[in-house]
């Protein structure tokens, strides 16, 4: 038994913690939102994200690198910061070969190039842990390979998301990703769109304290096509 398990066992024995799951678990299982089909759930997620200026590209496991390159070139970017220690980061780097966009590996301590990082980097690229349909959200985990600054600092954020890991609600995501059992990462990000604020004269502005553009490469399973999602969407 680990130290954590030992402490929790003592607290439960003393009555400081409930022995069983709290009632809120049953509430979400019984009354949580659901959809008639996987397609309808994806449509709802996409509509919620697009309502706040998120760009979504429906892609496959085979064509996402090509779509990524086209989207990046379309924005006229000079460079993109990539998580070179990950498989998707290496694939993204290969996709940019021969283009006018410079792939930059996130390999240095932030303190050694803070000024250049905040002023010279056009975009960042990362993966997503999972999605939450009800609120139109992506969940990202911070790690040494993909630190939080990768998705929070550059003006444009490209995010690769496998839609097979879509949950109905946050509660389902917390259960499915075993956030309690496996332990929380250093940071968990819930992203529902680009950065925005209306603090100044109630005028909505994007990119005030984070990326002004959020571009999602949403990988679809083989049995769902982009046409299924865009028709009457």
Short mmCIF file of C-alpha atoms in Angstrom, two decimals:
data_model
loop_
_atom_site.label_atom_id
_atom_site.label_comp_id
_atom_site.label_asym_id
_atom_site.label_seq_id
_atom_site.Cartn_x
_atom_site.Cartn_y
_atom_site.Cartn_z
CA UNK A 1 0.00 0.00 0.00
CA UNK A 2 1.35 3.42 -0.99
CA UNK A 3 1.59 6.33 1.44
CA UNK A 4 -1.39 7.97 -0.26
CA UNK A 5 -3.52 4.83 -0.01
CA UNK A 6 -2.52 4.39 3.64
CA UNK A 7 -3.58 7.94 4.50
CA UNK A 8 -6.90 7.62 2.66
CA UNK A 9 -7.62 4.29 4.37
CA UNK A 10 -7.05 5.85 7.79
CA UNK A 11 -9.30 8.81 6.94
CA UNK A 12 -12.07 6.50 5.77
CA UNK A 13 -11.76 4.35 8.86
CA UNK A 14 -12.03 7.46 11.02
CA UNK A 15 -15.14 8.55 9.13
CA UNK A 16 -13.48 11.61 7.62
CA UNK A 17 -14.07 10.31 4.11
CA UNK A 18 -17.05 8.40 2.70
CA UNK A 19 -16.52 4.69 2.24
CA UNK A 20 -18.49 4.64 -1.01
CA UNK A 21 -18.66 6.92 -4.03
CA UNK A 22 -20.45 10.23 -3.36
CA UNK A 23 -23.98 10.66 -4.69
CA UNK A 24 -22.77 13.04 -7.40
CA UNK A 25 -21.37 10.04 -9.30
CA UNK A 26 -24.83 8.49 -9.53
CA UNK A 27 -26.34 11.84 -10.51
CA UNK A 28 -24.12 12.18 -13.57
CA UNK A 29 -24.61 8.56 -14.57
CA UNK A 30 -28.39 8.92 -14.42
CA UNK A 31 -28.94 12.52 -15.53
CA UNK A 32 -25.87 13.39 -17.55
CA UNK A 33 -26.41 14.57 -21.10
CA UNK A 34 -26.13 12.10 -23.99
CA UNK A 35 -26.72 11.95 -27.74
CA UNK A 36 -28.51 9.54 -30.05
CA UNK A 37 -25.38 8.89 -32.09
CA UNK A 38 -21.67 9.53 -32.23
CA UNK A 39 -22.23 11.84 -35.19
CA UNK A 40 -24.72 14.00 -33.29
CA UNK A 41 -22.34 14.25 -30.37
CA UNK A 42 -19.51 15.40 -32.63
CA UNK A 43 -21.80 17.95 -34.28
CA UNK A 44 -22.71 19.40 -30.90
CA UNK A 45 -19.05 19.59 -29.84
CA UNK A 46 -18.05 21.28 -33.09
CA UNK A 47 -20.93 23.78 -32.99
CA UNK A 48 -20.03 24.79 -29.44
CA UNK A 49 -16.38 25.34 -30.34
CA UNK A 50 -17.06 27.14 -33.60
CA UNK A 51 -19.45 29.49 -31.78
CA UNK A 52 -16.38 30.98 -30.07
CA UNK A 53 -14.21 31.28 -33.19
CA UNK A 54 -12.49 27.87 -33.13
CA UNK A 55 -11.38 26.49 -36.51
CA UNK A 56 -11.98 22.75 -36.95
CA UNK A 57 -10.65 20.53 -39.73
CA UNK A 58 -12.08 17.01 -39.95
CA UNK A 59 -9.13 14.79 -40.82
CA UNK A 60 -8.04 11.15 -40.87
CA UNK A 61 -5.01 9.47 -39.35
CA UNK A 62 -3.41 9.44 -42.79
CA UNK A 63 -4.14 12.94 -44.10
CA UNK A 64 -3.84 15.15 -41.03
CA UNK A 65 -0.19 16.08 -41.77
CA UNK A 66 -1.16 17.38 -45.21
CA UNK A 67 -4.13 19.34 -43.82
CA UNK A 68 -1.92 20.72 -41.06
CA UNK A 69 0.60 22.02 -43.57
CA UNK A 70 -2.10 23.58 -45.77
CA UNK A 71 -3.72 25.30 -42.80
CA UNK A 72 -0.37 26.61 -41.55
CA UNK A 73 0.60 27.90 -45.00
CA UNK A 74 -2.80 29.53 -45.33
CA UNK A 75 -2.09 31.61 -42.24
CA UNK A 76 1.22 32.85 -43.65
CA UNK A 77 3.23 31.61 -40.67
CA UNK A 78 6.99 31.95 -40.55
CA UNK A 79 7.56 29.28 -37.91
CA UNK A 80 5.83 26.74 -35.64
CA UNK A 81 7.02 25.46 -32.28
CA UNK A 82 6.78 21.65 -32.12
CA UNK A 83 7.03 19.03 -29.34
CA UNK A 84 9.88 17.13 -30.99
CA UNK A 85 9.94 14.37 -28.36
CA UNK A 86 6.44 13.17 -29.34
CA UNK A 87 5.41 11.09 -32.33
CA UNK A 88 2.88 13.66 -33.54
CA UNK A 89 5.48 16.41 -33.16
CA UNK A 90 7.91 14.50 -35.37
CA UNK A 91 5.16 13.84 -37.93
CA UNK A 92 4.24 17.53 -37.98
CA UNK A 93 7.89 18.44 -38.54
CA UNK A 94 8.11 16.06 -41.50
CA UNK A 95 4.91 17.57 -42.94
CA UNK A 96 6.53 21.00 -43.07
CA UNK A 97 9.57 19.80 -45.03
CA UNK A 98 10.06 21.91 -48.16
CA UNK A 99 7.66 24.63 -47.01
CA UNK A 100 8.48 28.21 -46.10
CA UNK A 101 7.54 27.51 -42.47
CA UNK A 102 10.41 26.84 -40.09
CA UNK A 103 9.76 24.02 -37.60
CA UNK A 104 11.30 24.86 -34.22
CA UNK A 105 11.80 22.18 -31.58
CA UNK A 106 10.78 22.97 -28.03
CA UNK A 107 14.05 21.81 -26.50
CA UNK A 108 15.37 24.76 -24.49
CA UNK A 109 14.62 26.01 -21.00
CA UNK A 110 12.18 28.89 -21.28
CA UNK A 111 14.40 31.22 -19.24
CA UNK A 112 17.19 30.96 -21.84
CA UNK A 113 15.07 32.33 -24.72
CA UNK A 114 12.06 34.00 -23.09
CA UNK A 115 12.23 37.18 -25.18
CA UNK A 116 12.45 35.34 -28.48
CA UNK A 117 9.77 32.89 -27.44
CA UNK A 118 7.25 35.64 -26.69
CA UNK A 119 8.11 37.86 -29.66
CA UNK A 120 9.31 35.65 -32.53
CA UNK A 121 7.23 32.44 -32.41
CA UNK A 122 4.19 32.49 -34.69
CA UNK A 123 2.44 29.26 -33.65
CA UNK A 124 2.57 26.23 -31.38
CA UNK A 125 1.48 22.66 -32.03
CA UNK A 126 0.33 20.12 -29.46
CA UNK A 127 -1.85 17.07 -28.95
CA UNK A 128 -5.03 16.82 -26.88
CA UNK A 129 -5.74 14.24 -24.20
CA UNK A 130 -9.48 14.05 -24.83
CA UNK A 131 -12.58 16.10 -25.63
CA UNK A 132 -15.75 17.05 -23.74
CA UNK A 133 -18.82 17.26 -25.95
CA UNK A 134 -21.31 19.12 -23.78
CA UNK A 135 -19.23 22.27 -23.37
CA UNK A 136 -17.23 22.05 -26.61
CA UNK A 137 -13.89 21.54 -24.89
CA UNK A 138 -10.47 19.95 -25.29
CA UNK A 139 -8.53 18.63 -22.31
CA UNK A 140 -4.74 18.93 -22.49
CA UNK A 141 -2.16 17.60 -20.07
CA UNK A 142 1.07 19.42 -19.31
CA UNK A 143 4.25 17.35 -19.48
CA UNK A 144 7.99 17.84 -20.00
CA UNK A 145 7.44 16.92 -23.67
CA UNK A 146 4.50 19.33 -24.08
CA UNK A 147 4.77 22.10 -21.48
CA UNK A 148 1.88 24.46 -20.92
CA UNK A 149 3.64 27.38 -22.62
CA UNK A 150 3.50 25.49 -25.93
CA UNK A 151 -0.26 26.03 -26.15
CA UNK A 152 -0.62 29.23 -24.11
CA UNK A 153 2.00 31.63 -25.47
CA UNK A 154 2.15 31.52 -29.33
CA UNK A 155 -0.52 33.60 -31.14
CA UNK A 156 -1.78 30.52 -33.04
CA UNK A 157 -2.37 27.10 -31.46
CA UNK A 158 -2.69 23.98 -33.62
CA UNK A 159 -4.08 21.01 -31.69
CA UNK A 160 -4.30 17.40 -32.86
CA UNK A 161 -7.32 15.62 -31.36
CA UNK A 162 -8.41 12.00 -31.79
CA UNK A 163 -12.21 12.17 -31.60
CA UNK A 164 -12.32 8.55 -30.44
CA UNK A 165 -11.52 10.03 -27.03
CA UNK A 166 -14.63 12.17 -26.76
CA UNK A 167 -16.62 12.17 -23.50
CA UNK A 168 -20.09 13.49 -22.86
CA UNK A 169 -19.24 15.64 -19.83
CA UNK A 170 -16.30 16.67 -17.68
CA UNK A 171 -17.28 14.08 -15.08
CA UNK A 172 -17.09 11.33 -17.71
CA UNK A 173 -13.68 12.60 -18.82
CA UNK A 174 -12.36 12.61 -15.25
CA UNK A 175 -13.53 9.01 -14.83
CA UNK A 176 -12.40 7.83 -18.26
CA UNK A 177 -8.93 9.36 -17.98
CA UNK A 178 -8.64 8.10 -14.38
CA UNK A 179 -7.52 11.46 -13.06
CA UNK A 180 -8.01 10.34 -9.47
CA UNK A 181 -6.53 6.85 -9.77
CA UNK A 182 -3.53 7.81 -11.90
CA UNK A 183 -2.86 11.13 -10.22
CA UNK A 184 -3.27 14.56 -11.72
CA UNK A 185 -0.54 15.89 -14.03
CA UNK A 186 1.14 19.15 -13.11
CA UNK A 187 -1.42 21.10 -15.16
CA UNK A 188 -4.69 20.19 -16.87
CA UNK A 189 -6.03 22.63 -19.47
CA UNK A 190 -9.65 22.90 -20.53
CA UNK A 191 -9.70 24.78 -23.83
CA UNK A 192 -12.97 25.80 -25.47
CA UNK A 193 -11.70 28.39 -27.92
CA UNK A 194 -9.02 31.02 -28.51
CA UNK A 195 -8.15 33.51 -25.79
CA UNK A 196 -10.64 36.36 -25.51
CA UNK A 197 -11.65 39.14 -23.17
CA UNK A 198 -14.19 41.97 -23.02
CA UNK A 199 -12.76 43.71 -19.97
CA UNK A 200 -11.96 46.93 -21.83
CA UNK A 201 -15.14 48.92 -22.64
CA UNK A 202 -17.01 45.61 -23.08
CA UNK A 203 -15.37 45.17 -26.49
CA UNK A 204 -14.60 41.55 -27.31
CA UNK A 205 -10.96 41.08 -28.28
CA UNK A 206 -9.12 37.87 -29.16
CA UNK A 207 -5.56 36.99 -28.20
CA UNK A 208 -5.38 39.26 -25.16
CA UNK A 209 -3.79 36.68 -22.87
CA UNK A 210 -3.19 33.64 -25.05
CA UNK A 211 -3.62 32.39 -28.64
CA UNK A 212 -5.87 34.51 -30.85
CA UNK A 213 -6.47 31.50 -33.16
CA UNK A 214 -7.27 27.92 -32.17
CA UNK A 215 -7.03 25.38 -35.00
CA UNK A 216 -8.12 21.82 -34.26
CA UNK A 217 -7.19 18.86 -36.45
CA UNK A 218 -9.95 16.46 -35.41
CA UNK A 219 -9.16 12.87 -36.40
CA UNK A 220 -12.34 10.97 -37.29
CA UNK A 221 -12.83 7.20 -37.02
CA UNK A 222 -13.03 5.33 -40.32
CA UNK A 223 -16.83 4.90 -40.15
CA UNK A 224 -17.50 8.67 -40.00
CA UNK A 225 -16.77 11.02 -42.89
CA UNK A 226 -16.55 14.82 -42.83
CA UNK A 227 -19.69 14.94 -44.97
CA UNK A 228 -21.64 13.23 -42.18
CA UNK A 229 -20.76 16.09 -39.84
CA UNK A 230 -21.11 19.08 -42.12
CA UNK A 231 -24.48 18.13 -43.65
CA UNK A 232 -27.20 20.22 -42.02
CA UNK A 233 -24.72 21.19 -39.31
#
